Tab-separated table of C-alpha atoms and ligand atoms in Angstrom:
chain	number	residue	atom	x	y	z
H	1	MET	CA	-10.306	26.911	14.174
H	2	PRO	CA	-11.919	23.471	14.594
H	3	ALA	CA	-11.183	19.916	12.300
H	4	LYS	CA	-14.256	20.346	10.209
H	5	VAL	CA	-12.216	17.486	7.515
H	6	CYS	CA	-10.473	15.255	8.452
H	7	LEU	CA	-9.282	13.424	4.603
H	8	ILE	CA	-7.606	10.189	4.186
H	9	VAL	CA	-4.418	9.599	1.859
H	10	PRO	CA	-3.902	6.265	1.617
H	11	CYS	CA	-0.001	6.102	0.327
H	12	PHE	CA	1.896	3.134	-1.170
H	13	ASN	CA	6.194	4.144	-1.984
H	14	GLU	CA	5.474	7.706	-1.719
H	15	ALA	CA	8.464	8.644	-0.298
H	16	GLY	CA	9.465	9.748	-3.620
H	17	ARG	CA	6.873	12.201	-4.277
H	18	LEU	CA	4.667	13.511	-1.101
H	19	ASP	CA	5.191	16.829	-0.451
H	20	ILE	CA	5.009	16.174	3.453
H	21	GLU	CA	5.365	19.359	4.348
H	22	ARG	CA	2.219	20.034	2.683
H	23	PHE	CA	0.012	17.660	3.624
H	24	GLY	CA	2.056	19.368	7.135
H	25	ALA	CA	1.209	22.582	7.087
H	26	PRO	CA	-2.104	22.206	5.387
H	27	PRO	CA	-5.526	24.536	4.884
H	28	ALA	CA	-7.528	25.967	8.491
H	29	GLY	CA	-9.968	23.206	9.554
H	30	ILE	CA	-9.100	19.736	7.272
H	31	THR	CA	-6.462	17.134	9.641
H	32	CYS	CA	-5.041	14.427	7.282
H	33	LEU	CA	-4.834	10.400	8.047
H	34	LEU	CA	-2.049	9.454	6.006
H	35	VAL	CA	-2.834	5.575	5.808
H	36	ASP	CA	1.098	3.797	4.364
H	37	ASP	CA	-0.165	0.227	3.560
H	38	GLY	CA	2.830	-1.725	3.500
H	39	SER	CA	5.242	0.577	1.307
H	40	ARG	CA	8.357	0.026	0.957
H	41	ASP	CA	10.587	2.694	0.277
H	42	GLY	CA	10.923	4.843	4.064
H	43	THR	CA	6.332	5.811	3.075
H	44	LEU	CA	6.243	5.819	6.670
H	45	GLU	CA	8.974	6.325	8.502
H	46	LEU	CA	9.155	9.598	6.323
H	47	ALA	CA	5.430	10.163	7.311
H	48	ARG	CA	6.493	9.634	10.713
H	49	ARG	CA	8.450	12.299	10.692
H	50	HIS	CA	5.763	14.325	10.406
H	51	ALA	CA	3.342	13.131	12.541
H	52	SER	CA	1.372	16.006	14.590
H	53	SER	CA	-1.905	17.133	16.023
H	54	THR	CA	-3.177	18.051	12.252
H	55	LEU	CA	-1.279	14.777	11.309
H	56	GLY	CA	-1.350	11.448	12.300
H	57	VAL	CA	-0.379	8.027	10.580
H	58	LEU	CA	-1.909	4.989	10.180
H	59	PRO	CA	1.046	1.737	9.048
H	60	LEU	CA	-1.172	-1.301	7.491
H	61	PRO	CA	1.528	-4.167	7.533
H	62	GLN	CA	0.632	-5.207	4.142
H	63	ASN	CA	0.021	-4.162	0.814
H	64	VAL	CA	-4.310	-4.026	1.001
H	65	GLY	CA	-4.925	-1.933	-2.092
H	66	LYS	CA	-5.312	1.705	-2.729
H	67	GLY	CA	-9.697	1.029	-1.745
H	68	GLU	CA	-9.005	-1.454	1.337
H	69	ALA	CA	-6.634	1.388	2.979
H	70	VAL	CA	-9.508	4.217	2.711
H	71	ARG	CA	-11.617	1.461	4.351
H	72	GLN	CA	-9.310	1.418	7.793
H	73	GLY	CA	-8.243	5.095	6.454
H	74	MET	CA	-12.171	5.177	7.615
H	75	LEU	CA	-12.309	2.901	9.671
H	76	HIS	CA	-9.693	3.483	12.473
H	77	ALA	CA	-9.662	7.793	12.332
H	78	ARG	CA	-13.642	6.571	13.457
H	79	ALA	CA	-12.497	4.397	16.046
H	80	SER	CA	-9.853	6.793	17.116
H	81	GLY	CA	-12.518	9.388	17.657
H	82	LEU	CA	-9.941	11.216	15.027
H	83	LEU	CA	-13.740	11.982	13.682
H	84	ASP	CA	-15.570	13.361	16.382
H	85	GLY	CA	-16.967	17.168	15.684
H	86	VAL	CA	-15.489	16.698	12.153
H	87	GLN	CA	-18.109	17.090	9.470
H	88	TRP	CA	-16.861	16.000	6.464
H	89	VAL	CA	-14.561	13.429	6.297
H	90	GLY	CA	-12.652	12.117	2.711
H	91	TYR	CA	-9.768	10.989	0.757
H	92	TRP	CA	-7.627	12.546	-0.881
H	93	ASP	CA	-4.613	10.873	-3.535
H	94	ALA	CA	-1.013	11.535	-2.273
H	95	ASP	CA	0.436	13.534	-5.223
H	96	LEU	CA	-2.025	16.224	-4.941
H	97	ALA	CA	-2.828	16.321	-7.612
H	98	THR	CA	-5.827	18.339	-6.691
H	99	PRO	CA	-4.195	20.824	-3.810
H	100	LEU	CA	-5.838	20.356	-0.319
H	101	SER	CA	-7.205	24.294	-1.196
H	102	GLU	CA	-10.009	22.913	-3.323
H	103	VAL	CA	-11.023	21.680	0.225
H	104	GLU	CA	-12.810	25.392	0.309
H	105	HIS	CA	-13.813	25.213	-2.557
H	106	PHE	CA	-16.299	22.376	-2.934
H	107	LEU	CA	-17.095	23.011	0.980
H	108	ALA	CA	-18.299	26.853	-0.793
H	109	TYR	CA	-19.639	24.945	-4.154
H	110	ALA	CA	-21.896	22.330	-1.689
H	111	THR	CA	-23.126	25.591	0.063
H	112	LEU	CA	-24.389	27.450	-3.355
H	113	GLU	CA	-27.208	24.254	-3.524
H	114	SER	CA	-30.100	23.927	-2.306
H	115	GLY	CA	-30.733	21.954	0.609
H	116	ARG	CA	-28.067	18.552	2.077
H	117	VAL	CA	-25.681	17.917	0.765
H	118	ASP	CA	-24.621	14.134	1.643
H	119	GLY	CA	-20.400	14.411	-0.588
H	120	ILE	CA	-18.694	16.153	-2.618
H	121	LEU	CA	-16.646	14.630	-5.960
H	122	GLY	CA	-13.788	16.929	-7.588
H	123	SER	CA	-14.722	16.692	-10.858
H	124	ARG	CA	-11.995	16.980	-14.000
H	125	ILE	CA	-13.728	18.793	-15.937
H	126	TYR	CA	-12.308	21.393	-19.251
H	127	LYS	CA	-14.319	24.447	-18.679
H	128	LEU	CA	-12.874	28.040	-18.862
H	129	GLY	CA	-11.525	29.449	-15.767
H	130	SER	CA	-10.104	26.202	-14.278
H	131	ARG	CA	-6.807	24.892	-14.852
H	132	ILE	CA	-6.726	20.291	-15.732
H	133	VAL	CA	-3.298	19.603	-16.146
H	134	ARG	CA	-4.067	15.663	-17.879
H	135	SER	CA	-1.755	14.035	-20.741
H	136	TYR	CA	-4.822	13.879	-24.085
H	137	ARG	CA	-4.595	9.760	-23.259
H	138	ARG	CA	-5.390	9.231	-19.745
H	139	HIS	CA	-8.561	11.610	-20.628
H	140	LEU	CA	-9.403	9.325	-23.201
H	141	LEU	CA	-9.405	6.260	-21.640
H	142	GLY	CA	-11.342	7.116	-17.857
H	143	ARG	CA	-14.182	8.620	-20.556
H	144	CYS	CA	-13.560	4.978	-22.237
H	145	PHE	CA	-14.269	3.423	-18.326
H	146	THR	CA	-16.887	6.058	-17.288
H	147	THR	CA	-18.864	5.627	-19.563
H	148	LEU	CA	-18.628	2.169	-19.505
H	149	ALA	CA	-19.634	2.416	-15.602
H	150	ALA	CA	-22.178	4.400	-16.524
H	151	THR	CA	-23.644	1.635	-19.197
H	152	LEU	CA	-23.019	-0.519	-17.396
H	153	LEU	CA	-24.774	-0.018	-13.670
H	154	GLY	CA	-26.578	2.618	-14.192
H	155	LEU	CA	-24.455	6.034	-13.102
H	156	GLN	CA	-25.062	9.360	-13.916
H	157	CYS	CA	-21.340	10.672	-12.942
H	158	TYR	CA	-19.193	12.631	-14.960
H	159	ASP	CA	-15.861	11.679	-13.140
H	160	SER	CA	-15.802	8.680	-11.008
H	161	GLN	CA	-12.448	8.095	-10.279
H	162	CYS	CA	-11.146	11.569	-9.081
H	163	GLY	CA	-8.899	11.079	-6.651
H	164	ALA	CA	-11.034	13.948	-4.006
H	165	LYS	CA	-13.841	13.662	-2.560
H	166	LEU	CA	-15.433	14.530	0.069
H	167	PHE	CA	-18.721	13.011	2.046
H	168	ARG	CA	-21.343	14.042	6.154
H	169	THR	CA	-19.250	11.997	8.046
H	170	ASP	CA	-22.265	10.671	9.897
H	171	LEU	CA	-21.656	8.269	6.004
H	172	VAL	CA	-18.632	6.138	6.334
H	173	GLU	CA	-20.778	3.321	8.398
H	174	ALA	CA	-23.507	3.398	4.321
H	175	ALA	CA	-19.835	4.382	2.209
H	176	PHE	CA	-17.089	1.971	3.922
H	177	GLY	CA	-18.753	0.093	6.519
H	178	GLU	CA	-17.993	-3.240	3.800
H	179	PRO	CA	-15.113	-4.386	2.423
H	180	PHE	CA	-15.228	-3.167	-1.251
H	181	VAL	CA	-15.692	-6.666	-3.976
H	182	SER	CA	-13.527	-4.463	-6.295
H	183	ARG	CA	-9.994	-3.112	-4.739
H	184	TRP	CA	-9.479	-1.249	-8.692
H	185	ILE	CA	-12.971	1.094	-8.592
H	186	PHE	CA	-14.189	1.411	-5.569
H	187	ASP	CA	-15.364	3.951	-5.645
H	188	ILE	CA	-17.568	3.033	-8.233
H	189	GLU	CA	-18.613	0.773	-5.008
H	190	ILE	CA	-19.006	3.775	-3.339
H	191	LEU	CA	-21.883	5.772	-5.330
H	192	LEU	CA	-23.677	2.435	-5.926
H	193	ARG	CA	-23.966	1.567	-1.719
H	194	LEU	CA	-24.716	6.332	-1.543
H	195	ARG	CA	-27.430	6.309	-4.130
H	196	GLN	CA	-30.082	7.164	-1.914
H	197	TYR	CA	-27.985	10.391	-0.749
H	198	ARG	CA	-26.928	13.631	-2.757
H	199	LEU	CA	-23.824	13.429	-3.872
H	200	ILE	CA	-22.503	15.452	-6.027
H	201	GLU	CA	-20.033	16.493	-8.504
H	202	CYS	CA	-17.469	20.077	-7.593
H	203	PRO	CA	-15.442	21.259	-11.162
H	204	LEU	CA	-12.402	21.271	-9.730
H	205	ARG	CA	-9.960	24.352	-10.523
H	206	GLU	CA	-7.003	22.695	-10.455
H	207	TRP	CA	-6.365	19.796	-10.631
H	208	ALA	CA	-2.584	19.079	-12.345
H	209	ASP	CA	-1.666	14.455	-13.696
H	210	VAL	CA	1.665	13.626	-11.284
H	211	SER	CA	4.310	11.910	-12.586
H	212	ARG	CA	5.121	8.287	-11.531
H	213	SER	CA	1.612	7.621	-10.745
H	214	LYS	CA	1.011	3.980	-9.655
H	215	LEU	CA	-1.398	2.821	-11.500
H	216	SER	CA	-0.866	0.433	-14.616
H	217	ILE	CA	-3.493	1.189	-17.303
H	218	VAL	CA	-2.169	-1.710	-19.614
H	219	LYS	CA	-2.233	-4.302	-15.683
H	220	VAL	CA	-5.178	-2.432	-14.207
H	221	ALA	CA	-7.743	-3.010	-18.071
H	222	ALA	CA	-8.979	-6.687	-16.974
H	223	PRO	CA	-9.146	-6.861	-13.979
H	224	THR	CA	-11.380	-3.686	-14.068
H	225	MET	CA	-13.750	-4.976	-16.869
H	226	VAL	CA	-13.595	-7.934	-14.454
H	227	ASP	CA	-14.270	-5.876	-11.559
H	228	LEU	CA	-17.046	-4.011	-13.658
H	229	LEU	CA	-19.722	-6.730	-14.444
H	230	ARG	CA	-18.626	-8.596	-10.296
H	231	ILE	CA	-19.714	-4.751	-9.048
H	232	ARG	CA	-23.194	-4.545	-11.111
H	233	ARG	CA	-23.615	-7.980	-9.583
H	234	ARG	CA	-22.873	-7.372	-6.412
H	235	TYR	CA	-25.247	-4.164	-6.492
H	236	LEU	CA	-28.313	-4.163	-9.406
H	237	THR	CA	-31.209	-6.229	-9.087
H	238	THR	CA	-31.575	-9.147	-11.710
H	239	ARG	CA	-34.250	-7.187	-12.913
H	240	ASP	CA	-32.144	-3.628	-12.671
H	241	GLN	CA	-29.732	-6.003	-14.823
H	242	GLY	CA	-31.557	-6.589	-17.384
H	243	ALA	CA	-32.539	-2.898	-17.902
E	301	GDP	N1	-2.453	1.751	-0.566
E	301	GDP	C1	-2.525	1.851	-1.500
E	301	GDP	N2	-3.026	2.865	-2.657
E	301	GDP	C2	-2.517	2.810	-3.145
E	301	GDP	C3	-1.937	2.416	-4.323
E	301	GDP	N3	-1.809	2.398	-5.016
E	301	GDP	C4	-1.878	3.767	-5.577
E	301	GDP	N4	-2.226	4.176	-4.251
E	301	GDP	C5	-2.413	5.626	-3.462
E	301	GDP	O1	-3.721	5.362	-4.970
E	301	GDP	C6	-3.294	7.347	-4.776
E	301	GDP	C7	-3.364	7.661	-6.369
E	301	GDP	O2	-1.833	7.094	-6.681
E	301	GDP	P1	-1.549	7.252	-8.263
E	301	GDP	O3	-0.415	6.590	-8.219
E	301	GDP	O4	-1.222	8.591	-8.349
E	301	GDP	O5	-2.790	7.112	-9.514
E	301	GDP	P2	-4.107	8.095	-10.859
E	301	GDP	O6	-3.213	9.102	-10.150
E	301	GDP	O7	-5.192	7.062	-10.633
E	301	GDP	O8	-2.063	7.624	-11.268
E	301	GDP	C8	-2.197	7.522	-4.141
E	301	GDP	O9	-2.728	8.545	-2.957
E	301	GDP	C9	-1.525	6.504	-4.215
E	301	GDP	O10	-1.115	6.202	-3.083
E	301	GDP	C10	-1.757	0.868	-3.322
E	301	GDP	O11	-1.800	-0.482	-4.385
E	301	GDP	N5	-2.346	1.042	-2.294
E	302	MG	MG1	-1.930	10.717	-9.478
């Protein structure tokens, strides 16, 4: 089956938890591009040893942060022909907190909508029939962040920060053409860049927090607040900001 989905997977010092076997044998129709963001723990060597026709590797010499690594991956995938004939391109966290089997669920979920869907965003919603495993503390912090972002930026998204998202391939330029303002919350910028397109949230069937997160809430809290304000200035008109 020809690939219909290409996943950009940002990796920073992931040698200890990267399930390379799973990325090496993805479900049918999926290709992955691992973007090594200047790791110093052997991630690149591990990825290269398993490179194949369905698993590409893009090394970045220096650490540029998740958003820029995803962006570089998108632009590289497009320039190198990896996206030729591919309908959906997305980014997916390397820890597979969202399993690759959810890709098929995303696509099936989008077909339930009437009309064209341009982007499908994973959403960690606690509901019967789903298995979402997340610490109470992180859940609460996530809800606080989303509420603040929604209020400041006028967004109606339940879970902007989930690291599992798919977009129509022809939206790469609109979503990833320009560098992001923020290193940490670039997902929000994508939502704002694609405001005129139809994005939907897909409630995940399965999501589990994977230990050894690189994200220290304490360290990123202050830069995140600053970034929210910078994003507001950059993407909202003066009139919107006053609203
Ligand atoms: N390129 C890049 N990716 C990063 C960086 N920090 C984290 N990541 C990636 O972002 C994804 C999510 O990271 P994780 O530590 O699980 O964050 P959490 O799930 O939000 O706690 C993984 O694919 C990481 O490898 C970074 O500095 N650069
Ligand atoms: Mg994680």
